[in-house]
Coordinates of N, CA and C in Angstrom, one line a residue:
M163 N 161.5 127.3 166.6 CA 161.8 128.9 165.7 C 162.5 129.7 166.8
S164 N 163.6 130.5 166.8 CA 163.9 131.8 166.8 C 163.9 133.2 166.8
F165 N 164.6 134.0 167.5 CA 164.7 135.2 167.1 C 164.7 135.6 165.9
C166 N 166.0 135.0 165.6 CA 166.4 135.7 164.0 C 165.2 134.6 162.7
D167 N 164.8 134.1 163.6 CA 163.7 133.5 162.4 C 162.5 134.4 161.8
D168 N 162.1 134.8 160.7 CA 161.3 135.9 160.4 C 159.9 135.5 159.8
T169 N 160.0 134.3 160.2 CA 158.5 133.4 160.0 C 157.4 132.6 161.1
L170 N 156.4 133.0 161.4 CA 155.5 132.3 162.0 C 154.9 131.4 161.4
L171 N 154.4 130.7 162.3 CA 153.5 129.3 162.1 C 152.0 129.7 162.6
C172 N 151.2 129.3 162.0 CA 149.5 128.9 161.9 C 149.1 128.1 163.4
N173 N 148.9 128.9 164.4 CA 148.6 128.5 165.5 C 147.1 127.1 165.7
F174 N 146.4 127.5 164.3 CA 145.6 126.2 164.3 C 146.0 124.7 164.5
P175 N 145.3 124.1 165.3 CA 146.3 122.8 166.0 C 146.3 121.6 164.4
K176 N 145.6 122.0 163.2 CA 145.6 120.9 162.9 C 146.2 121.5 161.4
C177 N 146.6 122.7 161.4 CA 147.4 123.5 160.6 C 148.7 123.6 160.6
R178 N 149.5 124.2 161.2 CA 150.6 124.4 161.2 C 151.5 124.6 160.0
T179 N 151.1 125.7 159.5 CA 151.6 126.1 158.5 C 152.6 127.1 158.4
K180 N 153.5 127.6 157.4 CA 154.1 128.9 158.0 C 153.2 130.2 157.1
L181 N 153.4 131.1 158.1 CA 152.3 132.1 157.8 C 152.9 133.3 156.7
S182 N 151.7 133.3 155.9 CA 152.8 133.9 154.1 C 151.8 135.5 154.1
G183 N 151.8 136.4 153.2 CA 150.9 137.0 152.9 C 150.0 138.0 153.8
F184 N 148.9 137.0 154.7 CA 148.0 137.8 155.6 C 148.0 137.0 156.6
A185 N 147.9 137.7 157.8 CA 147.6 137.0 158.8 C 146.3 137.4 159.9
W186 N 146.0 136.0 160.4 CA 145.3 136.8 161.8 C 145.4 136.8 163.0
V187 N 145.9 137.8 163.7 CA 145.8 137.9 165.0 C 145.0 138.2 166.1
T188 N 145.0 137.4 167.2 CA 144.5 138.1 168.7 C 145.0 138.6 169.6
A189 N 143.9 139.0 170.3 CA 144.4 139.8 171.4 C 145.1 139.1 172.8
C190 N 144.6 137.3 172.5 CA 145.6 136.6 173.3 C 146.7 135.9 172.6
S191 N 147.3 136.9 171.7 CA 148.6 136.6 171.5 C 148.7 135.1 170.3
H192 N 147.6 135.0 169.6 CA 147.6 134.0 168.6 C 147.7 134.4 167.4
A193 N 148.4 133.7 166.3 CA 148.2 133.7 165.0 C 147.8 132.7 163.9
F194 N 146.9 133.4 163.2 CA 146.4 132.7 162.1 C 146.2 132.3 160.6
C195 N 147.0 131.8 159.8 CA 146.5 131.8 158.4 C 145.3 132.3 157.9
D196 N 145.5 132.6 156.8 CA 144.1 133.6 156.0 C 143.1 132.6 155.9
Q197 N 143.2 131.9 155.6 CA 142.1 130.2 155.3 C 141.7 130.2 156.7
H198 N 142.2 130.1 157.5 CA 141.5 129.0 159.3 C 140.9 130.4 159.8
G199 N 142.0 131.8 159.7 CA 141.4 132.7 160.1 C 140.0 133.8 159.6
S200 N 140.1 133.2 158.4 CA 138.6 134.0 157.9 C 137.3 133.2 158.0
G201 N 137.6 131.3 158.1 CA 136.8 130.7 158.9 C 136.2 130.6 160.4
E202 N 137.1 130.5 160.9 CA 137.0 130.6 162.2 C 136.1 131.8 163.0
F203 N 136.6 132.7 162.5 CA 136.0 134.4 162.9 C 135.3 134.7 162.2
S204 N 134.5 133.8 161.5 CA 133.7 134.9 160.7 C 132.0 134.3 161.3
R205 N 132.6 133.7 162.3 CA 131.4 133.4 163.3 C 130.9 134.0 164.4
S206 N 129.9 134.1 164.9 CA 130.0 135.5 166.1 C 129.2 134.5 167.2
P207 N 129.2 134.4 168.5 CA 130.8 135.2 169.3 C 131.9 134.7 168.6
A208 N 133.2 135.4 168.0 CA 134.0 134.6 168.2 C 134.7 133.9 168.9
I209 N 135.5 132.7 168.6 CA 136.5 132.1 169.9 C 137.6 131.7 169.6
C210 N 138.9 132.0 170.0 CA 140.1 131.8 169.7 C 139.8 129.9 169.7
P211 N 140.7 129.3 168.2 CA 140.8 128.0 168.1 C 142.1 127.6 168.8
A212 N 143.0 127.9 169.5 CA 143.8 127.5 170.0 C 144.0 127.7 172.0
C213 N 142.9 128.5 172.4 CA 143.0 128.9 173.5 C 141.7 129.0 174.1
S214 N 140.8 128.7 172.9 CA 139.3 128.8 173.4 C 138.9 130.4 174.5
S215 N 139.4 131.6 174.2 CA 139.5 132.4 174.3 C 138.3 133.6 173.7
A216 N 137.0 134.1 174.5 CA 136.3 134.4 173.6 C 136.7 136.3 173.2
L217 N 136.8 136.3 172.1 CA 137.3 137.8 171.1 C 136.0 138.6 171.3
S218 N 135.3 139.2 171.7 CA 134.4 140.0 171.5 C 134.6 141.6 171.5
G219 N 135.7 142.1 171.7 CA 136.4 143.3 171.6 C 136.5 143.9 170.2
K220 N 136.7 145.1 169.6 CA 136.3 145.8 168.1 C 137.9 145.3 167.9
L221 N 138.8 145.3 168.7 CA 140.2 145.1 167.9 C 140.7 143.9 168.6
D222 N 140.2 143.3 168.9 CA 140.7 141.9 169.9 C 140.9 140.8 168.6
I223 N 140.5 140.8 167.2 CA 141.0 140.2 166.1 C 141.3 141.5 165.1
V224 N 142.5 141.3 164.2 CA 143.0 142.2 163.6 C 143.7 141.4 162.5
R225 N 142.9 141.4 161.2 CA 144.0 140.8 160.0 C 144.9 141.8 159.2
T226 N 145.9 141.1 159.4 CA 147.3 142.3 159.4 C 148.2 141.7 158.3
E227 N 148.7 142.7 157.4 CA 149.9 141.7 156.3 C 151.1 142.1 156.6
L228 N 151.6 141.0 156.8 CA 152.9 140.6 157.1 C 153.7 141.1 156.6
S229 N 153.9 141.3 155.2 CA 155.2 142.1 154.3 C 154.2 143.8 153.9
P230 N 154.5 144.5 154.6 CA 153.9 145.7 154.4 C 154.8 146.4 153.5
S231 N 154.3 147.4 152.6 CA 155.3 148.5 151.8 C 155.7 149.1 152.8
E232 N 156.5 150.0 151.6 CA 157.0 151.3 152.5 C 156.8 152.4 153.1
E233 N 155.5 152.5 152.0 CA 154.7 153.6 152.4 C 154.2 153.1 154.0
Y234 N 153.4 152.0 153.9 CA 153.0 152.1 155.3 C 154.2 151.8 156.2
K235 N 154.9 151.6 156.2 CA 155.8 151.4 157.8 C 156.1 153.4 157.6
A236 N 156.5 154.0 156.9 CA 156.8 155.4 157.3 C 155.4 155.8 157.5
M237 N 154.3 155.3 157.5 CA 153.4 156.6 158.0 C 152.5 155.9 159.1
V238 N 152.9 154.4 159.2 CA 152.3 153.7 160.3 C 152.0 154.4 162.1
L239 N 153.7 154.7 161.9 CA 154.2 155.2 163.4 C 154.5 156.7 163.3
A240 N 153.7 157.1 162.5 CA 154.8 158.4 162.1 C 153.4 159.4 163.0
G241 N 154.0 160.4 164.1 CA 153.1 161.5 164.5 C 153.3 161.2 165.9
L242 N 153.8 160.1 166.5 CA 153.3 159.0 167.5 C 154.7 159.7 168.8
R243 N 154.3 159.5 169.9 CA 155.2 160.3 171.0 C 156.5 159.0 170.5
P244 N 157.9 159.3 171.4 CA 158.4 158.1 171.7 C 158.0 157.1 172.5
D245 N 157.5 157.5 173.8 CA 157.2 156.6 174.1 C 156.1 155.7 173.6
V246 N 155.1 156.3 173.1 CA 154.4 155.3 172.6 C 154.8 154.5 171.8
I247 N 155.2 155.5 170.9 CA 156.2 154.1 169.6 C 156.9 152.8 170.3
L248 N 157.6 153.2 171.4 CA 158.4 152.3 172.3 C 157.5 151.3 172.8
D249 N 156.0 152.0 173.4 CA 155.3 151.0 174.1 C 154.6 150.0 173.4
I250 N 153.9 150.6 171.5 CA 154.0 149.5 170.5 C 155.4 148.5 170.0
S251 N 156.1 148.9 170.3 CA 157.3 148.0 170.2 C 157.7 147.0 170.8
A252 N 157.0 147.0 172.2 CA 157.6 146.2 172.9 C 156.1 145.4 172.8
R253 N 154.7 145.8 172.8 CA 154.1 145.0 172.9 C 154.3 143.7 171.4
A254 N 154.5 144.4 170.5 CA 155.0 143.8 169.2 C 155.9 142.8 169.6
L255 N 157.2 143.4 170.0 CA 158.4 142.4 170.6 C 157.6 140.9 171.3
A256 N 156.6 141.4 172.2 CA 156.1 140.4 173.2 C 155.2 139.3 172.8
F257 N 154.5 139.9 171.7 CA 154.0 139.0 170.9 C 154.9 138.0 169.9
W258 N 155.7 138.4 169.8 CA 156.8 137.8 168.8 C 157.3 136.7 170.2
S259 N 157.8 137.4 170.8 CA 158.4 136.6 172.3 C 157.4 135.5 172.4
Y260 N 156.1 135.8 172.7 CA 155.2 134.7 173.2 C 155.1 133.7 171.9
Q261 N 155.2 134.2 170.7 CA 155.1 133.2 169.6 C 156.4 132.0 169.7
V262 N 157.2 132.8 170.1 CA 158.6 131.9 170.0 C 158.4 130.8 171.2
H263 N 158.0 131.4 172.6 CA 158.1 130.4 173.6 C 156.8 129.3 172.9
Q264 N 155.4 129.6 173.0 CA 154.6 128.8 172.9 C 155.3 127.7 171.6
E265 N 156.3 128.0 170.8 CA 156.3 127.1 169.8 C 157.7 126.5 170.4
R266 N 158.2 126.7 171.2 CA 159.1 126.1 171.8 C 158.6 124.9 173.1
M267 N 157.7 125.7 173.8 CA 156.6 124.6 174.3 C 156.0 123.7 173.5
F268 N 155.5 124.2 172.3 CA 155.0 122.9 171.1 C 156.0 121.8 170.6
Q269 N 157.0 122.6 170.7 CA 158.1 121.6 170.2 C 158.5 120.5 171.2
E270 N 158.3 120.9 172.9 CA 159.1 120.2 173.7 C 157.6 119.3 174.4
Y271 N 156.7 119.7 173.9 CA 155.6 118.8 174.3 C 155.6 117.7 173.2
S272 N 155.6 118.3 171.9 CA 155.7 117.2 171.2 C 157.1 116.2 170.9
L273 N 158.3 116.5 172.0 CA 159.4 116.2 171.9 C 158.9 114.8 173.2
S274 N 158.4 115.0 173.8 CA 157.7 114.6 175.1 C 157.0 113.2 174.6
R275 N 156.2 113.8 174.1 CA 155.1 112.9 173.3 C 155.9 111.7 172.5
A276 N 156.8 112.2 171.6 CA 157.5 111.2 170.9 C 158.2 110.0 171.8
E277 N 158.9 111.2 172.6 CA 159.7 110.3 173.6 C 159.1 108.8 174.5
A278 N 157.7 109.7 174.8 CA 156.9 108.7 175.5 C 156.2 107.6 174.3
Q279 N 155.9 107.7 173.6 CA 155.7 106.9 172.2 C 157.2 106.2 172.2
L280 N 158.0 106.4 171.7 CA 159.4 105.9 171.6 C 159.6 104.8 172.8
K281 N 159.2 105.0 174.5 CA 159.6 104.2 175.0 C 158.4 103.1 175.2
Q282 N 157.3 103.6 174.8 CA 155.8 102.6 175.1 C 156.8 101.6 173.9
M283 N 157.1 102.0 172.7 CA 157.1 100.9 171.6 C 158.6 100.2 172.3
D284 N 159.4 101.1 173.0 CA 160.7 100.1 173.1 C 159.8 99.0 174.2
K285 N 159.0 99.3 175.1 CA 158.8 98.4 176.1 C 157.8 96.9 175.1
V286 N 157.1 97.4 173.8 CA 156.3 96.5 173.3 C 157.5 95.8 172.5
V287 N 158.0 96.5 171.8 CA 159.6 95.9 171.2 C 160.2 94.4 172.0
T288 N 160.3 95.1 173.2 CA 161.2 94.5 174.3 C 160.5 93.1 174.0
Q289 N 158.9 93.3 175.0 CA 158.2 92.0 174.7 C 158.1 91.1 173.8
Q290 N 158.0 91.7 173.0 CA 157.8 91.3 171.4 C 159.7 90.9 171.4
N291 N 160.7 91.2 171.5 CA 161.8 90.3 171.2 C 161.7 89.0 172.6
Q292 N 161.4 89.5 173.6 CA 161.1 88.3 175.0 C 160.1 87.1 173.9
S293 N 159.6 87.5 173.9 CA 158.4 86.4 173.1 C 158.8 85.9 172.1
R294 N 159.7 86.4 171.0 CA 160.3 85.8 170.1 C 161.5 84.9 170.6
E295 N 162.4 85.3 171.3 CA 163.4 84.2 171.8 C 162.7 83.4 172.4
V296 N 161.5 83.2 173.0 CA 161.0 82.3 173.9 C 160.9 80.7 172.7
E297 N 159.9 81.9 171.6 CA 159.5 81.1 170.5 C 160.9 80.4 170.1
L298 N 162.2 81.3 169.6 CA 163.0 80.7 169.3 C 163.5 79.7 169.9
S299 N 163.6 80.3 171.2 CA 164.6 78.7 172.0 C 163.5 77.5 172.0
G300 N 162.7 77.5 171.5 CA 161.4 76.5 172.0 C 161.3 75.6 170.1
M301 N 161.8 76.7 169.2 CA 162.1 76.3 167.5 C 163.2 75.6 167.9
R302 N 164.3 76.1 168.5 CA 165.3 75.5 168.3 C 165.4 74.0 169.2
G303 N 164.6 74.1 170.1 CA 164.4 73.0 170.8 C 164.1 71.6 169.8
E304 N 162.9 72.0 168.9 CA 162.1 71.5 168.3 C 163.0 71.1 166.9
I305 N 164.0 71.9 166.2 CA 164.8 71.7 165.4 C 165.9 70.3 166.3
A306 N 166.1 70.5 167.0 CA 167.2 69.6 167.9 C 166.7 68.3 167.7
S307 N 165.3 68.3 168.4 CA 164.5 67.0 168.2 C 164.6 66.4 166.8
L308 N 163.8 67.3 166.0 CA 163.9 66.7 164.9 C 165.3 66.8 163.9
K309 N 165.8 67.1 164.3 CA 167.5 66.5 163.9 C 167.6 64.8 163.9
K310 N 167.6 64.8 165.4 CA 167.5 63.3 166.3 C 166.5 62.6 164.9
V311 N 165.7 62.8 165.2 CA 164.3 61.7 164.3 C 165.0 61.8 162.6
M312 N 165.8 63.0 162.3 CA 166.4 63.0 161.0 C 167.6 61.4 161.1
E313 N 168.2 62.1 161.6 CA 169.4 61.0 162.1 C 169.4 59.9 162.3
E314 N 168.0 59.2 162.9 CA 167.3 58.1 163.6 C 166.7 57.0 162.0
Y315 N 165.8 58.0 161.2 CA 165.6 58.4 160.2 C 166.8 57.3 159.0
K316 N 167.6 58.5 158.8 CA 168.9 58.1 157.7 C 169.3 57.1 158.4
R317 N 169.4 56.8 159.6 CA 170.2 55.5 160.2 C 169.5 54.4 159.4
K318 N 167.8 54.3 160.0 CA 167.2 53.5 159.6 C 167.0 53.1 158.0
Y319 N 167.3 54.3 157.5 CA 167.0 54.0 155.8 C 168.2 53.4 155.2
S320 N 169.6 53.9 155.8 CA 171.0 53.2 155.4 C 170.6 51.6 156.0
E321 N 170.3 51.3 156.6 CA 170.1 49.7 157.1 C 168.8 49.2 156.2
V322 N 168.1 49.8 156.1 CA 167.0 49.4 154.7 C 167.9 49.1 153.6
S323 N 168.7 50.0 153.3 CA 169.2 50.0 152.0 C 170.2 49.1 151.7
E324 N 171.0 48.5 153.2 CA 172.2 47.6 152.7 C 171.3 46.1 152.6
R325 N 169.8 46.2 153.5 CA 169.5 45.1 152.9 C 168.9 44.7 152.1
L326 N 168.5 45.8 151.7 CA 167.7 45.8 150.3 C 169.0 45.4 149.1
M327 N 169.9 45.9 149.6 CA 171.4 45.7 148.2 C 171.6 44.3 148.4
E328 N 171.5 43.8 149.9 CA 172.1 42.3 150.1 C 170.6 41.3 149.4
R329 N 169.7 41.6 149.4 CA 168.3 41.1 149.0 C 168.8 40.8 147.2
N330 N 168.8 42.1 147.1 CA 169.1 41.9 145.4 C 170.1 41.3 144.8
R331 N 171.2 41.0 145.6 CA 172.5 40.3 145.3 C 172.2 38.6 145.5
Q332 N 171.2 38.3 146.7 CA 170.7 37.2 146.7 C 169.8 36.7 145.7
Y333 N 168.9 37.6 145.5 CA 168.0 37.5 143.9 C 168.6 37.7 142.8
Q334 N 169.7 38.4 142.2 CA 170.3 38.2 141.0 C 170.9 36.5 141.0
K335 N 171.5 36.2 142.4 CA 172.1 35.3 142.2 C 171.1 33.6 141.9
L336 N 169.9 34.2 142.8 CA 169.3 33.3 142.8 C 168.2 32.8 141.1
Q337 N 168.3 34.3 140.5 CA 167.9 34.6 139.7 C 169.1 33.7 138.4
G338 N 170.2 33.8 138.5 CA 171.3 33.3 137.5 C 170.9 32.0 137.9
L339 N 171.0 31.4 138.9 CA 170.7 29.6 139.4 C 169.6 29.5 138.4
Y340 N 168.3 29.9 139.0 CA 166.9 28.8 138.1 C 167.5 29.7 136.7
D341 N 168.2 30.8 135.7 CA 168.3 31.0 134.7 C 169.8 29.2 134.0
S342 N 169.9 29.1 134.8 CA 170.7 28.0 134.5 C 170.3 26.6 134.2
L343 N 169.9 26.4 135.7 CA 169.0 25.1 135.6 C 167.7 25.2 134.7
R344 N 167.2 26.2 134.0 CA 166.2 26.2 133.3 C 166.6 26.0 131.8
L345 N 167.9 26.2 131.7 CA 168.8 26.1 130.5 C 169.6 24.5 130.2
R346 N 169.7 23.8 131.5 CA 170.1 23.1 131.6 C 168.8 21.8 131.3
N347 N 167.4 22.2 131.3 CA 166.4 21.0 131.6 C 166.0 21.0 130.7
M348 N 165.9 22.6 129.6 CA 166.0 22.3 128.1 C 166.2 21.2 127.5
V349 N 168.2 21.7 127.5 CA 168.9 21.0 127.2 C 169.1 19.6 126.9
V350 N 168.3 18.7 128.5 CA 168.4 17.6 128.5 C 167.1 16.9 127.9
G351 N 166.0 17.8 128.1 CA 164.4 17.6 127.6 C 164.8 17.5 126.1
A352 N 165.6 18.3 125.3 CA 165.3 18.5 124.1 C 166.3 16.7 123.6
G353 N 167.7 16.7 124.5 CA 168.0 15.4 123.7 C 167.1 14.2 124.1
D354 N 166.4 14.2 125.2 CA 165.6 13.1 125.1 C 164.8 12.9 124.0
R355 N 163.9 13.7 123.8 CA 163.2 13.5 122.8 C 163.9 13.3 121.0
D356 N 165.2 13.4 121.6 CA 165.8 12.9 120.2 C 166.0 11.6 120.4
M357 N 166.3 10.8 121.8 CA 166.7 9.7 121.9 C 165.3 8.9 121.6
L358 N 164.1 9.3 121.8 CA 162.7 8.5 121.7 C 162.5 7.9 120.7
P359 N 162.2 6.5 120.6 CA 162.0 5.4 119.1 C 160.6 6.5 118.6
Q360 N 160.9 6.6 117.1 CA 159.8 7.0 116.5 C 158.7 5.7 116.3
P361 N 157.3 6.2 116.3 CA 156.8 5.0 116.2 C 156.2 3.9 114.7
G362 N 156.8 4.3 113.7 CA 157.0 3.6 112.6 C 157.6 2.9 112.5
R363 N 158.8 3.6 112.4 CA 160.3 2.9 112.3 C 160.6 2.1 112.8
N364 N 160.2 1.9 114.7 CA 160.5 1.1 115.8 C 159.4 0.0 115.2
D365 N 158.2 -0.4 115.4 CA 157.3 -1.2 114.5 C 158.1 -2.2 113.6
Y366 N 158.7 -1.3 112.7 CA 159.2 -1.7 111.6 C 160.2 -3.1 111.7
N367 N 161.2 -1.9 112.3 CA 162.3 -2.7 113.0 C 162.3 -4.0 113.8
I368 N 161.3 -4.0 115.0 CA 161.1 -5.1 115.6 C 160.5 -6.4 115.0
G369 N 159.7 -6.0 113.9 CA 159.0 -7.0 113.1 C 159.9 -7.7 112.5
V370 N 161.0 -6.8 111.5 CA 162.4 -7.5 110.9 C 163.5 -8.6 112.1
A371 N 163.1 -7.9 113.0 CA 164.2 -8.4 113.8 C 163.3 -9.7 114.6
R372 N 162.3 -9.6 114.9 CA 161.4 -11.3 114.7 C 161.3 -11.9 113.8
Q373 N 161.6 -11.6 113.0 CA 161.2 -12.9 111.5 C 162.8 -12.9 111.2
G374 N 163.7 -12.4 111.5 CA 165.1 -12.9 111.6 C 165.7 -13.9 112.3
T375 N 165.1 -13.9 113.8 CA 165.7 -14.3 115.0 C 164.9 -15.6 114.6
P376 N 165.9 -16.8 114.5 CA 165.5 -18.3 114.5 C 165.0 -18.8 116.1
Q377 N 164.0 -19.3 116.3 CA 163.5 -20.1 117.4 C 164.7 -21.2 117.9
R378 N 165.1 -20.6 119.0 CA 166.3 -21.8 119.6 C 165.3 -22.7 120.6
S379 N 166.1 -24.0 120.6 CA 165.5 -24.9 121.2 C 165.6 -24.9 122.7
P380 N 165.3 -25.5 123.8 CA 165.6 -25.4 125.3 C 166.9 -25.6 125.5
Q381 N 167.4 -25.2 126.8 CA 168.6 -25.8 127.1 C 168.0 -26.1 128.8
F382 N 168.9 -27.2 128.9 CA 169.2 -27.7 129.8 C 169.9 -26.8 130.9
L383 N 169.4 -26.6 132.2 CA 170.5 -26.0 133.1 C 170.0 -26.9 134.4
S384 N 171.5 -27.2 135.4 CA 171.8 -28.0 136.1 C 171.3 -27.1 137.3
V385 N 170.5 -27.8 138.2 CA 170.2 -27.3 139.9 C 171.4 -27.3 140.3
A386 N 172.7 -28.2 140.2 CA 173.6 -28.1 141.2 C 175.0 -28.5 140.5
P387 N 176.3 -28.4 140.6 CA 177.0 -28.8 139.6 C 177.2 -30.3 139.7
G388 N 176.3 -31.3 141.0 CA 176.5 -32.6 140.2 C 175.4 -33.0 140.7
G389 N 174.4 -32.8 140.4 CA 173.1 -33.2 140.2 C 172.7 -33.6 138.7
D390 N 171.9 -34.7 139.5 CA 171.3 -35.2 138.0 C 169.3 -34.5 137.9
G391 N 169.0 -33.9 138.5 CA 167.9 -32.8 138.4 C 168.5 -31.6 137.1
R392 N 167.2 -31.9 136.1 CA 167.2 -30.4 135.0 C 166.3 -30.4 134.8
F393 N 165.8 -29.1 134.1 CA 164.6 -28.5 133.9 C 164.9 -27.6 132.7
F394 N 164.2 -27.3 132.0 CA 163.7 -27.1 130.5 C 164.2 -25.8 131.2
S395 N 164.8 -24.7 130.3 CA 164.6 -23.4 130.3 C 165.1 -22.6 129.1
C396 N 164.3 -21.8 128.6 CA 164.2 -20.8 127.6 C 164.8 -19.5 127.9
L397 N 165.3 -18.7 126.9 CA 165.6 -17.6 127.2 C 164.4 -16.5 126.9
E398 N 163.1 -17.1 126.0 CA 162.0 -16.5 125.8 C 160.7 -16.8 126.4
A399 N 160.0 -16.4 126.6 CA 158.1 -17.3 127.3 C 157.5 -17.3 126.1
D400 N 158.0 -17.1 124.9 CA 156.9 -17.7 124.1 C 158.0 -19.3 123.1
G401 N 159.3 -19.1 123.5 CA 159.9 -20.1 123.2 C 159.3 -21.5 123.8
A402 N 159.1 -21.1 125.5 CA 158.7 -21.9 126.5 C 157.4 -22.3 126.1
K403 N 156.8 -21.5 125.5 CA 155.2 -21.7 125.5 C 154.9 -22.9 124.7
N404 N 155.7 -22.4 123.2 CA 155.7 -23.3 122.0 C 156.5 -24.7 122.3
F405 N 157.4 -25.0 123.2 CA 158.2 -26.5 123.5 C 157.5 -26.9 124.8
F406 N 156.5 -26.3 125.6 CA 155.6 -27.4 126.5 C 154.1 -27.3 126.0
Q407 N 153.8 -27.0 124.5 CA 152.9 -27.7 124.0 C 152.6 -28.7 123.3
Y408 N 154.5 -29.2 123.4 CA 154.0 -30.6 122.5 C 153.8 -31.7 123.5
S409 N 153.3 -31.7 124.7 CA 152.8 -32.8 125.6 C 151.5 -33.3 124.6
S410 N 151.2 -34.6 124.8 CA 149.7 -35.1 124.2 C 148.6 -34.4 125.3
P411 N 147.5 -34.5 124.4 CA 146.6 -33.9 124.9 C 145.8 -35.4 125.7
A412 N 145.8 -36.9 125.3 CA 145.4 -37.6 125.7 C 145.7 -37.5 127.5
R413 N 147.0 -37.3 127.2 CA 147.5 -37.1 128.7 C 147.1 -36.3 129.4
E414 N 147.0 -35.3 128.9 CA 146.4 -34.0 129.9 C 144.7 -34.4 130.9
R415 N 144.3 -35.5 129.3 CA 142.9 -35.3 130.1 C 142.6 -36.7 130.5
G416 N 143.7 -37.7 130.7 CA 143.7 -38.6 131.8 C 143.8 -37.8 133.1
R417 N 144.8 -36.7 133.7 CA 145.5 -36.4 134.6 C 144.2 -36.1 135.8
P418 N 144.1 -36.5 136.6 CA 142.5 -36.1 137.8 C 142.8 -34.9 138.4
Y419 N 142.3 -34.3 138.2 CA 142.0 -32.8 138.7 C 141.9 -33.2 140.3
I420 N 143.1 -32.1 140.8 CA 143.5 -32.3 142.4 C 143.0 -30.9 143.1
N421 N 142.2 -31.1 143.7 CA 141.3 -29.4 144.1 C 142.7 -29.9 145.7
K422 N 142.6 -28.3 145.5 CA 144.1 -28.4 146.9 C 143.1 -27.0 147.5
H423 N 143.5 -27.4 148.7 CA 142.6 -26.5 149.7 C 143.7 -25.7 150.7

């Protein structure tokens, strides 16, 4: 607030609103809004809320109109000597100057507090940034190590994939060989079943063949090209048996039994 400003502020610490209408002014050069002045100065003894000064005098607290009428302005200083008028004006200007100075001091104090808080916040932010940088550096290291691990897993995955593809190719090849062998065995088995003799038909053919085949007489086979010894031989066991059955029974009974040890 400067001298050109035409509005004062309430000096109550938690108010700081612009004064309008009526205001409460004190002998300690403080001004309060009508709301807080009525509440604070209704108690006895009255104490200034801004500087805690005791206000026990009759004119230590005055409720004044901030925008007086023209009639009031014309009559308030009428009849007073010029030195009295000047003294009243000087005191009024001193009150205004004090308000301006207090407002400037308050603004500077608020600015200093804001700067202190800003510095404190800068320190906190700097510390947090440093801690975040440390955390980020650690996380970057972890990310780098995880990338290495991921690359290793990718390499292993590619190797396993190649092995799996190779095993799949081998499996497909073995499956094809197995299918071809199974198909060949099926074809061979079907051919063997077709070539097997049928029971009824084969017995009939064998019987017919035996009935149509005449019994042949045994043949003499020489042991050596110029030898005289000859043996009876036949092509079938039954023919030989029939041939040797012609020996006389009496001769067989007269043959002595020789026990060979």
